[in-house]
Amino acid sequence: MRKPLIAANWKMYKTPAEAESFLHAFLPLVEGHTRNEIVLCPSFVALAPVLAAIKGSAHPAHPHPRIHVGAQNMHFAAEGAYTGEISAGMLSALGVTHVIIGHSERRQYFGETDELLNRKLAAALEKRLIPILCVGETEQEREQGKTEEVLSRQIGRAISQIEPGKLEPMVVAYEPVWAIGTGKTATPLMAADAHLMIRTHVAQLVGRPIAEALRILYGGSVKPDNATSLLSQPEIDGALVGGASLDPASFARIIQ
Ligand code: PEP
């Protein structure tokens, strides 16, 4: 059984104070929820305030699920002269448990390559962070019939040289680039199809048991009104949510 994971990617939104007020409204809405693993990925400056707010709100009479906190990016080196960067060890020392690797906005605007993401993935796993590796084709690649080729290449290069036994915590997010922030969503069948391609390819690379246990999330304009049909596909093990995760009521509805 794969535990569904619903993650919020807040991108470059929310100050620490705004993140705290989100939690104030959000936590009561998910009180007692156990079905999904819930992960919030705020900006770097809001990580510590979010962790503190979650801890501070814990109350035996009002149990909320353990809310996990993830970063949106990290550097592959343990430390060093990399001005402006943050390492996996720093995140983990803060109490961060997850990290998004290779979001298409990082690939597109910051030139992140599959080879760079391979180093980040290895470093995250080394520090026992749960990496959420994002893959996905552009609209043009889909129209040219290259979806499977792109997904296989992105996955293959990202996990290259990493011992299969170490990959177990990894989560993959299938995020078609044409569906991110556009309001266009892959149909549940299109998404399930792509997830199956990913799982089949992972099985070929590192074996069936790892592929069967791998959680594959869908991301791309997930909203409260399309979440149920997407998440009811057996191949879809959760969602990575951008825009609709910024509002506590809408993110809670997706989780419910
Ligand atoms: C994302 O940024 O990962 C994402 C899926 O964004 P949106 O939900 O806004 O499409």
PDB file of C-alpha atoms and ligand atoms in Angstrom:
ATOM      1  CA  MET A   1       0.000   0.000   0.000  1.00  0.00           C
ATOM      2  CA  ARG A   2       1.348   3.396  -0.973  1.00  0.00           C
ATOM      3  CA  LYS A   3       0.378   6.168   1.438  1.00  0.00           C
ATOM      4  CA  PRO A   4      -0.965   9.106  -0.577  1.00  0.00           C
ATOM      5  CA  LEU A   5       1.020  12.309  -0.265  1.00  0.00           C
ATOM      6  CA  ILE A   6      -0.422  15.769  -0.812  1.00  0.00           C
ATOM      7  CA  ALA A   7       2.198  18.515  -0.992  1.00  0.00           C
ATOM      8  CA  ALA A   8       1.811  22.280  -1.188  1.00  0.00           C
ATOM      9  CA  ASN A   9       4.358  24.162  -3.269  1.00  0.00           C
ATOM     10  CA  TRP A  10       4.059  27.790  -2.217  1.00  0.00           C
ATOM     11  CA  LYS A  11       6.746  28.920  -4.676  1.00  0.00           C
ATOM     12  CA  MET A  12       7.835  32.529  -3.981  1.00  0.00           C
ATOM     13  CA  TYR A  13       4.667  33.434  -2.084  1.00  0.00           C
ATOM     14  CA  LYS A  14       3.942  34.137   1.603  1.00  0.00           C
ATOM     15  CA  THR A  15       6.033  36.018   4.136  1.00  0.00           C
ATOM     16  CA  PRO A  16       6.632  34.266   7.486  1.00  0.00           C
ATOM     17  CA  ALA A  17       3.640  36.110   8.978  1.00  0.00           C
ATOM     18  CA  GLU A  18       1.418  35.072   6.053  1.00  0.00           C
ATOM     19  CA  ALA A  19       2.591  31.474   6.416  1.00  0.00           C
ATOM     20  CA  GLU A  20       1.675  31.537  10.120  1.00  0.00           C
ATOM     21  CA  SER A  21      -1.775  32.889   9.417  1.00  0.00           C
ATOM     22  CA  PHE A  22      -2.266  30.151   6.798  1.00  0.00           C
ATOM     23  CA  LEU A  23      -1.535  27.545   9.490  1.00  0.00           C
ATOM     24  CA  HIS A  24      -3.867  29.207  11.954  1.00  0.00           C
ATOM     25  CA  ALA A  25      -6.718  28.688   9.487  1.00  0.00           C
ATOM     26  CA  PHE A  26      -5.518  25.385   7.997  1.00  0.00           C
ATOM     27  CA  LEU A  27      -4.728  23.200  11.010  1.00  0.00           C
ATOM     28  CA  PRO A  28      -8.299  23.057  12.378  1.00  0.00           C
ATOM     29  CA  LEU A  29      -9.525  22.076   8.886  1.00  0.00           C
ATOM     30  CA  VAL A  30      -7.376  18.923   8.798  1.00  0.00           C
ATOM     31  CA  GLU A  31      -7.768  17.963  12.466  1.00  0.00           C
ATOM     32  CA  GLY A  32      -7.750  14.168  12.847  1.00  0.00           C
ATOM     33  CA  HIS A  33      -6.955  13.564   9.160  1.00  0.00           C
ATOM     34  CA  THR A  34      -4.870  10.413   8.679  1.00  0.00           C
ATOM     35  CA  ARG A  35      -5.392   9.198   5.097  1.00  0.00           C
ATOM     36  CA  ASN A  36      -2.772  11.399   3.437  1.00  0.00           C
ATOM     37  CA  GLU A  37       0.762  12.464   4.261  1.00  0.00           C
ATOM     38  CA  ILE A  38       0.576  16.265   4.192  1.00  0.00           C
ATOM     39  CA  VAL A  39       3.642  18.323   3.271  1.00  0.00           C
ATOM     40  CA  LEU A  40       3.948  22.114   3.173  1.00  0.00           C
ATOM     41  CA  CYS A  41       6.811  23.582   1.126  1.00  0.00           C
ATOM     42  CA  PRO A  42       7.183  27.274   1.962  1.00  0.00           C
ATOM     43  CA  SER A  43      10.033  29.553   0.891  1.00  0.00           C
ATOM     44  CA  PHE A  44      13.332  29.174   2.766  1.00  0.00           C
ATOM     45  CA  VAL A  45      12.605  32.149   5.057  1.00  0.00           C
ATOM     46  CA  ALA A  46       9.276  30.661   6.174  1.00  0.00           C
ATOM     47  CA  LEU A  47      10.598  27.147   6.933  1.00  0.00           C
ATOM     48  CA  ALA A  48      11.503  27.820  10.577  1.00  0.00           C
ATOM     49  CA  PRO A  49       8.332  29.835  11.349  1.00  0.00           C
ATOM     50  CA  VAL A  50       6.157  27.100   9.787  1.00  0.00           C
ATOM     51  CA  LEU A  51       7.930  24.373  11.772  1.00  0.00           C
ATOM     52  CA  ALA A  52       7.527  26.412  14.965  1.00  0.00           C
ATOM     53  CA  ALA A  53       3.852  27.147  14.318  1.00  0.00           C
ATOM     54  CA  ILE A  54       3.082  23.449  13.740  1.00  0.00           C
ATOM     55  CA  LYS A  55       4.914  22.449  16.908  1.00  0.00           C
ATOM     56  CA  GLY A  56       3.318  25.240  18.929  1.00  0.00           C
ATOM     57  CA  SER A  57      -0.170  24.267  17.855  1.00  0.00           C
ATOM     58  CA  ALA A  58       0.142  20.609  18.925  1.00  0.00           C
ATOM     59  CA  HIS A  59      -2.525  19.879  21.540  1.00  0.00           C
ATOM     60  CA  PRO A  60      -3.610  16.438  22.814  1.00  0.00           C
ATOM     61  CA  ALA A  61      -7.276  17.423  22.763  1.00  0.00           C
ATOM     62  CA  HIS A  62      -7.082  18.709  19.187  1.00  0.00           C
ATOM     63  CA  PRO A  63      -4.831  16.299  17.317  1.00  0.00           C
ATOM     64  CA  HIS A  64      -3.871  17.380  13.855  1.00  0.00           C
ATOM     65  CA  PRO A  65      -2.016  15.029  11.573  1.00  0.00           C
ATOM     66  CA  ARG A  66       1.714  15.331  11.586  1.00  0.00           C
ATOM     67  CA  ILE A  67       2.272  18.052   9.017  1.00  0.00           C
ATOM     68  CA  HIS A  68       5.621  17.649   7.320  1.00  0.00           C
ATOM     69  CA  VAL A  69       7.658  20.553   6.060  1.00  0.00           C
ATOM     70  CA  GLY A  70       9.621  20.488   2.811  1.00  0.00           C
ATOM     71  CA  ALA A  71      11.965  22.859   1.011  1.00  0.00           C
ATOM     72  CA  GLN A  72      11.533  23.839  -2.632  1.00  0.00           C
ATOM     73  CA  ASN A  73      15.198  23.446  -3.565  1.00  0.00           C
ATOM     74  CA  MET A  74      18.649  22.669  -2.150  1.00  0.00           C
ATOM     75  CA  HIS A  75      22.313  22.573  -3.183  1.00  0.00           C
ATOM     76  CA  PHE A  76      24.104  19.253  -3.736  1.00  0.00           C
ATOM     77  CA  ALA A  77      27.221  20.085  -1.727  1.00  0.00           C
ATOM     78  CA  ALA A  78      27.410  19.443   2.007  1.00  0.00           C
ATOM     79  CA  GLU A  79      28.854  22.938   2.542  1.00  0.00           C
ATOM     80  CA  GLY A  80      31.189  25.329   0.795  1.00  0.00           C
ATOM     81  CA  ALA A  81      31.645  28.624  -0.960  1.00  0.00           C
ATOM     82  CA  TYR A  82      28.258  28.660  -2.720  1.00  0.00           C
ATOM     83  CA  THR A  83      26.850  32.077  -1.932  1.00  0.00           C
ATOM     84  CA  GLY A  84      23.104  32.109  -1.546  1.00  0.00           C
ATOM     85  CA  GLU A  85      22.705  28.335  -1.407  1.00  0.00           C
ATOM     86  CA  ILE A  86      21.351  25.958   1.247  1.00  0.00           C
ATOM     87  CA  SER A  87      22.469  22.364   1.847  1.00  0.00           C
ATOM     88  CA  ALA A  88      20.493  19.215   2.607  1.00  0.00           C
ATOM     89  CA  GLY A  89      22.180  19.014   6.014  1.00  0.00           C
ATOM     90  CA  MET A  90      21.045  22.541   6.901  1.00  0.00           C
ATOM     91  CA  LEU A  91      17.467  21.683   5.978  1.00  0.00           C
ATOM     92  CA  SER A  92      17.505  18.473   7.896  1.00  0.00           C
ATOM     93  CA  ALA A  93      19.007  20.159  10.997  1.00  0.00           C
ATOM     94  CA  LEU A  94      16.083  22.580  10.968  1.00  0.00           C
ATOM     95  CA  GLY A  95      13.507  19.770  11.008  1.00  0.00           C
ATOM     96  CA  VAL A  96      12.698  19.775   7.301  1.00  0.00           C
ATOM     97  CA  THR A  97      11.871  16.256   6.061  1.00  0.00           C
ATOM     98  CA  HIS A  98      11.112  16.649   2.338  1.00  0.00           C
ATOM     99  CA  VAL A  99      12.607  18.588  -0.562  1.00  0.00           C
ATOM    100  CA  ILE A 100      11.342  19.317  -4.080  1.00  0.00           C
ATOM    101  CA  ILE A 101      14.026  18.563  -6.665  1.00  0.00           C
ATOM    102  CA  GLY A 102      13.923  19.675 -10.287  1.00  0.00           C
ATOM    103  CA  HIS A 103      10.669  21.607 -10.386  1.00  0.00           C
ATOM    104  CA  SER A 104      10.119  22.685 -13.998  1.00  0.00           C
ATOM    105  CA  GLU A 105      10.458  26.348 -12.959  1.00  0.00           C
ATOM    106  CA  ARG A 106      13.973  25.541 -11.688  1.00  0.00           C
ATOM    107  CA  ARG A 107      14.765  23.715 -14.915  1.00  0.00           C
ATOM    108  CA  GLN A 108      13.327  26.524 -17.037  1.00  0.00           C
ATOM    109  CA  TYR A 109      14.440  29.708 -15.238  1.00  0.00           C
ATOM    110  CA  PHE A 110      17.573  28.541 -13.408  1.00  0.00           C
ATOM    111  CA  GLY A 111      19.041  26.183 -15.984  1.00  0.00           C
ATOM    112  CA  GLU A 112      18.878  23.068 -13.818  1.00  0.00           C
ATOM    113  CA  THR A 113      19.916  20.022 -15.836  1.00  0.00           C
ATOM    114  CA  ASP A 114      19.240  16.334 -15.274  1.00  0.00           C
ATOM    115  CA  GLU A 115      22.905  15.901 -14.315  1.00  0.00           C
ATOM    116  CA  LEU A 116      22.688  18.623 -11.647  1.00  0.00           C
ATOM    117  CA  LEU A 117      19.458  17.102 -10.329  1.00  0.00           C
ATOM    118  CA  ASN A 118      21.167  13.714 -10.093  1.00  0.00           C
ATOM    119  CA  ARG A 119      23.704  15.246  -7.672  1.00  0.00           C
ATOM    120  CA  LYS A 120      20.956  16.962  -5.682  1.00  0.00           C
ATOM    121  CA  LEU A 121      18.943  13.751  -5.463  1.00  0.00           C
ATOM    122  CA  ALA A 122      21.939  11.781  -4.196  1.00  0.00           C
ATOM    123  CA  ALA A 123      22.715  14.483  -1.607  1.00  0.00           C
ATOM    124  CA  ALA A 124      19.104  14.631  -0.378  1.00  0.00           C
ATOM    125  CA  LEU A 125      18.952  10.842   0.052  1.00  0.00           C
ATOM    126  CA  GLU A 126      22.304  10.866   1.835  1.00  0.00           C
ATOM    127  CA  LYS A 127      20.885  13.304   4.425  1.00  0.00           C
ATOM    128  CA  ARG A 128      17.677  11.280   4.705  1.00  0.00           C
ATOM    129  CA  LEU A 129      15.465  13.960   3.196  1.00  0.00           C
ATOM    130  CA  ILE A 130      12.531  12.631   1.157  1.00  0.00           C
ATOM    131  CA  PRO A 131      13.116  13.996  -2.345  1.00  0.00           C
ATOM    132  CA  ILE A 132      10.110  14.856  -4.504  1.00  0.00           C
ATOM    133  CA  LEU A 133      11.642  14.603  -7.970  1.00  0.00           C
ATOM    134  CA  CYS A 134       9.658  16.527 -10.594  1.00  0.00           C
ATOM    135  CA  VAL A 135       9.508  15.369 -14.196  1.00  0.00           C
ATOM    136  CA  GLY A 136       7.262  16.350 -17.069  1.00  0.00           C
ATOM    137  CA  GLU A 137       7.071  17.117 -20.749  1.00  0.00           C
ATOM    138  CA  THR A 138       6.373  20.452 -22.445  1.00  0.00           C
ATOM    139  CA  GLU A 139       3.350  20.963 -24.664  1.00  0.00           C
ATOM    140  CA  GLN A 140       5.520  20.750 -27.774  1.00  0.00           C
ATOM    141  CA  GLU A 141       7.111  17.491 -26.624  1.00  0.00           C
ATOM    142  CA  ARG A 142       3.662  15.984 -26.017  1.00  0.00           C
ATOM    143  CA  GLU A 143       2.434  17.107 -29.445  1.00  0.00           C
ATOM    144  CA  GLN A 144       5.504  15.540 -31.040  1.00  0.00           C
ATOM    145  CA  GLY A 145       4.783  12.227 -29.299  1.00  0.00           C
ATOM    146  CA  LYS A 146       7.888  12.489 -27.129  1.00  0.00           C
ATOM    147  CA  THR A 147       6.276  12.233 -23.686  1.00  0.00           C
ATOM    148  CA  GLU A 148       7.579   8.761 -22.882  1.00  0.00           C
ATOM    149  CA  GLU A 149      11.053   9.559 -24.162  1.00  0.00           C
ATOM    150  CA  VAL A 150      11.257  12.745 -22.050  1.00  0.00           C
ATOM    151  CA  LEU A 151       9.985  11.100 -18.865  1.00  0.00           C
ATOM    152  CA  SER A 152      12.348   8.145 -19.279  1.00  0.00           C
ATOM    153  CA  ARG A 153      15.305  10.413 -19.899  1.00  0.00           C
ATOM    154  CA  GLN A 154      14.563  12.698 -16.932  1.00  0.00           C
ATOM    155  CA  ILE A 155      14.070   9.778 -14.537  1.00  0.00           C
ATOM    156  CA  GLY A 156      16.975   7.745 -15.872  1.00  0.00           C
ATOM    157  CA  ARG A 157      19.458  10.594 -15.580  1.00  0.00           C
ATOM    158  CA  ALA A 158      18.194  11.736 -12.180  1.00  0.00           C
ATOM    159  CA  ILE A 159      18.681   8.326 -10.554  1.00  0.00           C
ATOM    160  CA  SER A 160      21.799   7.361 -12.486  1.00  0.00           C
ATOM    161  CA  GLN A 161      24.613   5.889 -10.319  1.00  0.00           C
ATOM    162  CA  ILE A 162      22.462   5.972  -7.179  1.00  0.00           C
ATOM    163  CA  GLU A 163      22.339   2.589  -5.473  1.00  0.00           C
ATOM    164  CA  PRO A 164      18.828   1.203  -5.997  1.00  0.00           C
ATOM    165  CA  GLY A 165      18.537   0.363  -2.293  1.00  0.00           C
ATOM    166  CA  LYS A 166      18.922   4.055  -1.437  1.00  0.00           C
ATOM    167  CA  LEU A 167      16.071   5.169  -3.693  1.00  0.00           C
ATOM    168  CA  GLU A 168      13.285   3.791  -1.529  1.00  0.00           C
ATOM    169  CA  PRO A 169      12.223   7.125   0.097  1.00  0.00           C
ATOM    170  CA  MET A 170      12.098   8.961  -3.248  1.00  0.00           C
ATOM    171  CA  VAL A 171       8.790  10.329  -4.489  1.00  0.00           C
ATOM    172  CA  VAL A 172       8.265  11.342  -8.132  1.00  0.00           C
ATOM    173  CA  ALA A 173       5.918  14.143  -9.181  1.00  0.00           C
ATOM    174  CA  TYR A 174       4.657  13.957 -12.753  1.00  0.00           C
ATOM    175  CA  GLU A 175       4.098  17.594 -13.672  1.00  0.00           C
ATOM    176  CA  PRO A 176       3.385  18.225 -17.339  1.00  0.00           C
ATOM    177  CA  VAL A 177       4.875  21.669 -17.927  1.00  0.00           C
ATOM    178  CA  TRP A 178       1.837  22.760 -19.968  1.00  0.00           C
ATOM    179  CA  ALA A 179      -0.425  22.161 -16.945  1.00  0.00           C
ATOM    180  CA  ILE A 180       1.523  24.112 -14.323  1.00  0.00           C
ATOM    181  CA  GLY A 181      -0.156  27.354 -13.342  1.00  0.00           C
ATOM    182  CA  THR A 182      -2.120  27.389 -16.590  1.00  0.00           C
ATOM    183  CA  GLY A 183      -5.505  26.080 -15.456  1.00  0.00           C
ATOM    184  CA  LYS A 184      -5.109  23.246 -17.994  1.00  0.00           C
ATOM    185  CA  THR A 185      -5.132  19.871 -16.263  1.00  0.00           C
ATOM    186  CA  ALA A 186      -4.162  16.497 -17.634  1.00  0.00           C
ATOM    187  CA  THR A 187      -7.239  14.274 -17.676  1.00  0.00           C
ATOM    188  CA  PRO A 188      -7.130  11.539 -15.038  1.00  0.00           C
ATOM    189  CA  LEU A 189      -6.467   8.977 -17.773  1.00  0.00           C
ATOM    190  CA  MET A 190      -3.650  11.002 -19.339  1.00  0.00           C
ATOM    191  CA  ALA A 191      -2.026  11.405 -15.936  1.00  0.00           C
ATOM    192  CA  ALA A 192      -2.484   7.719 -15.066  1.00  0.00           C
ATOM    193  CA  ASP A 193      -0.944   6.788 -18.407  1.00  0.00           C
ATOM    194  CA  ALA A 194       2.134   8.903 -17.761  1.00  0.00           C
ATOM    195  CA  HIS A 195       2.423   7.490 -14.228  1.00  0.00           C
ATOM    196  CA  LEU A 196       2.396   3.982 -15.640  1.00  0.00           C
ATOM    197  CA  MET A 197       5.174   4.934 -18.096  1.00  0.00           C
ATOM    198  CA  ILE A 198       7.238   6.245 -15.177  1.00  0.00           C
ATOM    199  CA  ARG A 199       6.616   3.175 -13.017  1.00  0.00           C
ATOM    200  CA  THR A 200       7.430   0.809 -15.875  1.00  0.00           C
ATOM    201  CA  HIS A 201      10.639   2.659 -16.630  1.00  0.00           C
ATOM    202  CA  VAL A 202      11.688   2.674 -12.964  1.00  0.00           C
ATOM    203  CA  ALA A 203      11.007  -1.075 -12.817  1.00  0.00           C
ATOM    204  CA  GLN A 204      13.274  -1.612 -15.821  1.00  0.00           C
ATOM    205  CA  LEU A 205      16.026   0.463 -14.237  1.00  0.00           C
ATOM    206  CA  VAL A 206      15.970  -0.659 -10.614  1.00  0.00           C
ATOM    207  CA  GLY A 207      13.516  -3.527 -10.344  1.00  0.00           C
ATOM    208  CA  ARG A 208       9.856  -4.137  -9.691  1.00  0.00           C
ATOM    209  CA  PRO A 209       9.738  -3.951  -5.880  1.00  0.00           C
ATOM    210  CA  ILE A 210      11.126  -0.383  -5.816  1.00  0.00           C
ATOM    211  CA  ALA A 211       8.868   0.648  -8.708  1.00  0.00           C
ATOM    212  CA  GLU A 212       5.769  -0.831  -7.049  1.00  0.00           C
ATOM    213  CA  ALA A 213       6.478   1.002  -3.787  1.00  0.00           C
ATOM    214  CA  LEU A 214       7.284   4.318  -5.526  1.00  0.00           C
ATOM    215  CA  ARG A 215       4.775   7.081  -4.893  1.00  0.00           C
ATOM    216  CA  ILE A 216       4.028   9.073  -8.040  1.00  0.00           C
ATOM    217  CA  LEU A 217       2.182  12.361  -7.517  1.00  0.00           C
ATOM    218  CA  TYR A 218       0.371  14.348 -10.164  1.00  0.00           C
ATOM    219  CA  GLY A 219       0.913  18.110 -10.354  1.00  0.00           C
ATOM    220  CA  GLY A 220      -0.528  20.713 -12.700  1.00  0.00           C
ATOM    221  CA  SER A 221      -3.538  22.874 -11.884  1.00  0.00           C
ATOM    222  CA  VAL A 222      -4.932  20.511  -9.226  1.00  0.00           C
ATOM    223  CA  LYS A 223      -7.963  22.238  -7.670  1.00  0.00           C
ATOM    224  CA  PRO A 224     -10.668  21.156  -5.214  1.00  0.00           C
ATOM    225  CA  ASP A 225     -13.032  20.387  -8.082  1.00  0.00           C
ATOM    226  CA  ASN A 226     -10.704  18.079 -10.033  1.00  0.00           C
ATOM    227  CA  ALA A 227      -8.798  16.471  -7.139  1.00  0.00           C
ATOM    228  CA  THR A 228     -11.247  13.618  -6.582  1.00  0.00           C
ATOM    229  CA  SER A 229     -11.256  12.395 -10.170  1.00  0.00           C
ATOM    230  CA  LEU A 230      -7.456  12.603 -10.419  1.00  0.00           C
ATOM    231  CA  LEU A 231      -6.762  11.012  -7.045  1.00  0.00           C
ATOM    232  CA  SER A 232      -9.214   8.182  -7.550  1.00  0.00           C
ATOM    233  CA  GLN A 233      -6.927   6.742 -10.253  1.00  0.00           C
ATOM    234  CA  PRO A 234      -5.015   3.837  -8.664  1.00  0.00           C
ATOM    235  CA  GLU A 235      -1.825   4.982 -10.424  1.00  0.00           C
ATOM    236  CA  ILE A 236      -1.996   8.461  -8.846  1.00  0.00           C
ATOM    237  CA  ASP A 237      -0.537   8.428  -5.338  1.00  0.00           C
ATOM    238  CA  GLY A 238      -1.127  12.047  -4.427  1.00  0.00           C
ATOM    239  CA  ALA A 239      -0.696  15.576  -5.682  1.00  0.00           C
ATOM    240  CA  LEU A 240       1.788  18.416  -5.788  1.00  0.00           C
ATOM    241  CA  VAL A 241      -0.321  21.546  -5.619  1.00  0.00           C
ATOM    242  CA  GLY A 242       0.823  25.067  -6.487  1.00  0.00           C
ATOM    243  CA  GLY A 243      -1.769  27.835  -6.808  1.00  0.00           C
ATOM    244  CA  ALA A 244      -4.592  26.065  -4.989  1.00  0.00           C
ATOM    245  CA  SER A 245      -2.390  25.358  -1.958  1.00  0.00           C
ATOM    246  CA  LEU A 246      -2.024  29.045  -1.107  1.00  0.00           C
ATOM    247  CA  ASP A 247      -5.515  29.226   0.330  1.00  0.00           C
ATOM    248  CA  PRO A 248      -6.090  27.128   3.473  1.00  0.00           C
ATOM    249  CA  ALA A 249      -9.702  26.214   2.657  1.00  0.00           C
ATOM    250  CA  SER A 250      -8.924  25.172  -0.912  1.00  0.00           C
ATOM    251  CA  PHE A 251      -5.867  23.119   0.098  1.00  0.00           C
ATOM    252  CA  ALA A 252      -7.857  21.434   2.899  1.00  0.00           C
ATOM    253  CA  ARG A 253     -10.640  20.555   0.415  1.00  0.00           C
ATOM    254  CA  ILE A 254      -8.090  18.895  -1.868  1.00  0.00           C
ATOM    255  CA  ILE A 255      -6.816  16.852   1.090  1.00  0.00           C
ATOM    256  CA  GLN A 256     -10.321  15.869   2.179  1.00  0.00           C
TER     257      GLN A 256
HETATM  258  C1  PEP B   1       3.507  23.349  -9.098  1.00  0.00           C
HETATM  259  O1  PEP B   1       4.028  24.440  -8.999  1.00  0.00           O
HETATM  260  O2  PEP B   1       4.137  22.335  -8.758  1.00  0.00           O
HETATM  261  C2  PEP B   1       2.129  23.274  -9.589  1.00  0.00           C
HETATM  262  C3  PEP B   1       1.634  22.103  -9.865  1.00  0.00           C
HETATM  263  O3  PEP B   1       1.459  24.463  -9.745  1.00  0.00           O
HETATM  264  P1  PEP B   1      -0.121  24.656 -10.069  1.00  0.00           P
HETATM  265  O4  PEP B   1      -0.862  23.723  -9.135  1.00  0.00           O
HETATM  266  O5  PEP B   1      -0.407  26.078  -9.766  1.00  0.00           O
HETATM  267  O6  PEP B   1      -0.318  24.272 -11.485  1.00  0.00           O
END
